[in-house]
Amino acid sequence: MIALLIWLAVGAAAGWIAGIVVRGGGFGLAGNIGIGILGSIVAGILFPWLGIPLGPGLLGAIMHSAIGAIILLVIVSALKRV
């Protein structure tokens, strides 16, 4: 149960950061949590494939999830324009 709460908190923080960085890309609290969680999945797959080490700890998890969420929001924003 605690792991789930931490996962949601990391997703929320990452989605919030991504929503600030990508202006107009926020989807509200639930949407940002979802984007943050998907961003952590993207970062977990993409960074090791590129040879970028994932940092340890909660702050590293938030930073990498935020980068993944930013990537997702940029893609979604580009697709919205088409």
mmCIF file of C-alpha atoms in Angstrom:
data_model
loop_
_atom_site.group_PDB
_atom_site.id
_atom_site.type_symbol
_atom_site.label_atom_id
_atom_site.label_comp_id
_atom_site.label_asym_id
_atom_site.label_seq_id
_atom_site.Cartn_x
_atom_site.Cartn_y
_atom_site.Cartn_z
ATOM 1 C CA MET A 1 0.000 0.000 0.000
ATOM 2 C CA ILE A 2 2.814 2.420 0.836
ATOM 3 C CA ALA A 3 4.556 1.625 -2.464
ATOM 4 C CA LEU A 4 1.378 2.532 -4.340
ATOM 5 C CA LEU A 5 1.134 5.860 -2.512
ATOM 6 C CA ILE A 6 4.779 6.634 -3.278
ATOM 7 C CA TRP A 7 4.219 5.677 -6.922
ATOM 8 C CA LEU A 8 1.214 8.015 -7.118
ATOM 9 C CA ALA A 9 3.133 10.819 -5.364
ATOM 10 C CA VAL A 10 6.062 10.476 -7.783
ATOM 11 C CA GLY A 11 3.633 10.425 -10.716
ATOM 12 C CA ALA A 12 1.814 13.490 -9.420
ATOM 13 C CA ALA A 13 5.042 15.423 -8.862
ATOM 14 C CA ALA A 14 6.422 14.431 -12.264
ATOM 15 C CA GLY A 15 3.168 15.295 -14.026
ATOM 16 C CA TRP A 16 2.976 18.629 -12.227
ATOM 17 C CA ILE A 17 6.552 19.496 -13.220
ATOM 18 C CA ALA A 18 5.892 18.434 -16.812
ATOM 19 C CA GLY A 19 2.687 20.506 -16.909
ATOM 20 C CA ILE A 20 4.669 23.577 -15.833
ATOM 21 C CA VAL A 21 7.508 22.992 -18.306
ATOM 22 C CA VAL A 22 5.212 22.256 -21.256
ATOM 23 C CA ARG A 23 2.827 25.186 -21.094
ATOM 24 C CA GLY A 24 -0.720 24.292 -21.947
ATOM 25 C CA GLY A 25 0.078 20.595 -21.573
ATOM 26 C CA GLY A 26 -1.478 20.023 -18.168
ATOM 27 C CA PHE A 27 -4.463 17.703 -17.808
ATOM 28 C CA GLY A 28 -5.532 18.421 -14.234
ATOM 29 C CA LEU A 29 -4.495 16.426 -11.167
ATOM 30 C CA ALA A 30 -5.639 12.979 -12.332
ATOM 31 C CA GLY A 31 -4.321 13.523 -15.848
ATOM 32 C CA ASN A 32 -0.985 14.772 -14.538
ATOM 33 C CA ILE A 33 -0.649 11.719 -12.286
ATOM 34 C CA GLY A 34 -1.353 9.491 -15.285
ATOM 35 C CA ILE A 35 1.115 11.378 -17.487
ATOM 36 C CA GLY A 36 3.707 11.224 -14.704
ATOM 37 C CA ILE A 37 3.275 7.473 -14.281
ATOM 38 C CA LEU A 38 3.447 6.931 -18.043
ATOM 39 C CA GLY A 39 6.469 9.220 -18.098
ATOM 40 C CA SER A 40 8.211 7.050 -15.533
ATOM 41 C CA ILE A 41 7.543 4.020 -17.729
ATOM 42 C CA VAL A 42 8.917 5.878 -20.761
ATOM 43 C CA ALA A 43 11.993 6.961 -18.799
ATOM 44 C CA GLY A 44 12.468 3.439 -17.407
ATOM 45 C CA ILE A 45 12.541 2.020 -20.936
ATOM 46 C CA LEU A 46 14.180 4.841 -22.877
ATOM 47 C CA PHE A 47 17.038 5.884 -20.573
ATOM 48 C CA PRO A 48 18.653 2.457 -20.102
ATOM 49 C CA TRP A 49 18.299 1.829 -23.854
ATOM 50 C CA LEU A 50 20.185 5.082 -24.496
ATOM 51 C CA GLY A 51 22.760 4.227 -21.825
ATOM 52 C CA ILE A 52 21.637 6.985 -19.435
ATOM 53 C CA PRO A 53 21.751 5.678 -15.853
ATOM 54 C CA LEU A 54 18.690 6.213 -13.703
ATOM 55 C CA GLY A 55 19.644 7.922 -10.451
ATOM 56 C CA PRO A 56 18.806 6.319 -7.126
ATOM 57 C CA GLY A 57 16.351 7.645 -4.599
ATOM 58 C CA LEU A 58 13.102 9.524 -4.640
ATOM 59 C CA LEU A 59 14.508 12.700 -6.197
ATOM 60 C CA GLY A 60 16.084 10.724 -9.046
ATOM 61 C CA ALA A 61 12.796 8.937 -9.646
ATOM 62 C CA ILE A 62 10.907 12.233 -9.781
ATOM 63 C CA MET A 63 13.452 13.826 -12.132
ATOM 64 C CA HIS A 64 13.487 10.903 -14.549
ATOM 65 C CA SER A 65 9.712 10.553 -14.437
ATOM 66 C CA ALA A 66 9.352 14.277 -15.102
ATOM 67 C CA ILE A 67 11.657 14.031 -18.129
ATOM 68 C CA GLY A 68 9.626 11.100 -19.441
ATOM 69 C CA ALA A 69 6.385 12.993 -18.795
ATOM 70 C CA ILE A 70 7.753 16.060 -20.602
ATOM 71 C CA ILE A 71 8.574 13.862 -23.591
ATOM 72 C CA LEU A 72 5.014 12.498 -23.532
ATOM 73 C CA LEU A 73 3.431 15.952 -23.223
ATOM 74 C CA VAL A 74 5.475 17.285 -26.132
ATOM 75 C CA ILE A 75 4.334 14.334 -28.265
ATOM 76 C CA VAL A 76 0.694 14.758 -27.196
ATOM 77 C CA SER A 77 0.826 18.526 -27.845
ATOM 78 C CA ALA A 78 2.286 17.897 -31.309
ATOM 79 C CA LEU A 79 -0.438 15.348 -32.072
ATOM 80 C CA LYS A 80 -3.164 17.758 -30.890
ATOM 81 C CA ARG A 81 -2.020 20.321 -33.451
ATOM 82 C CA VAL A 82 -2.345 17.871 -36.347
#
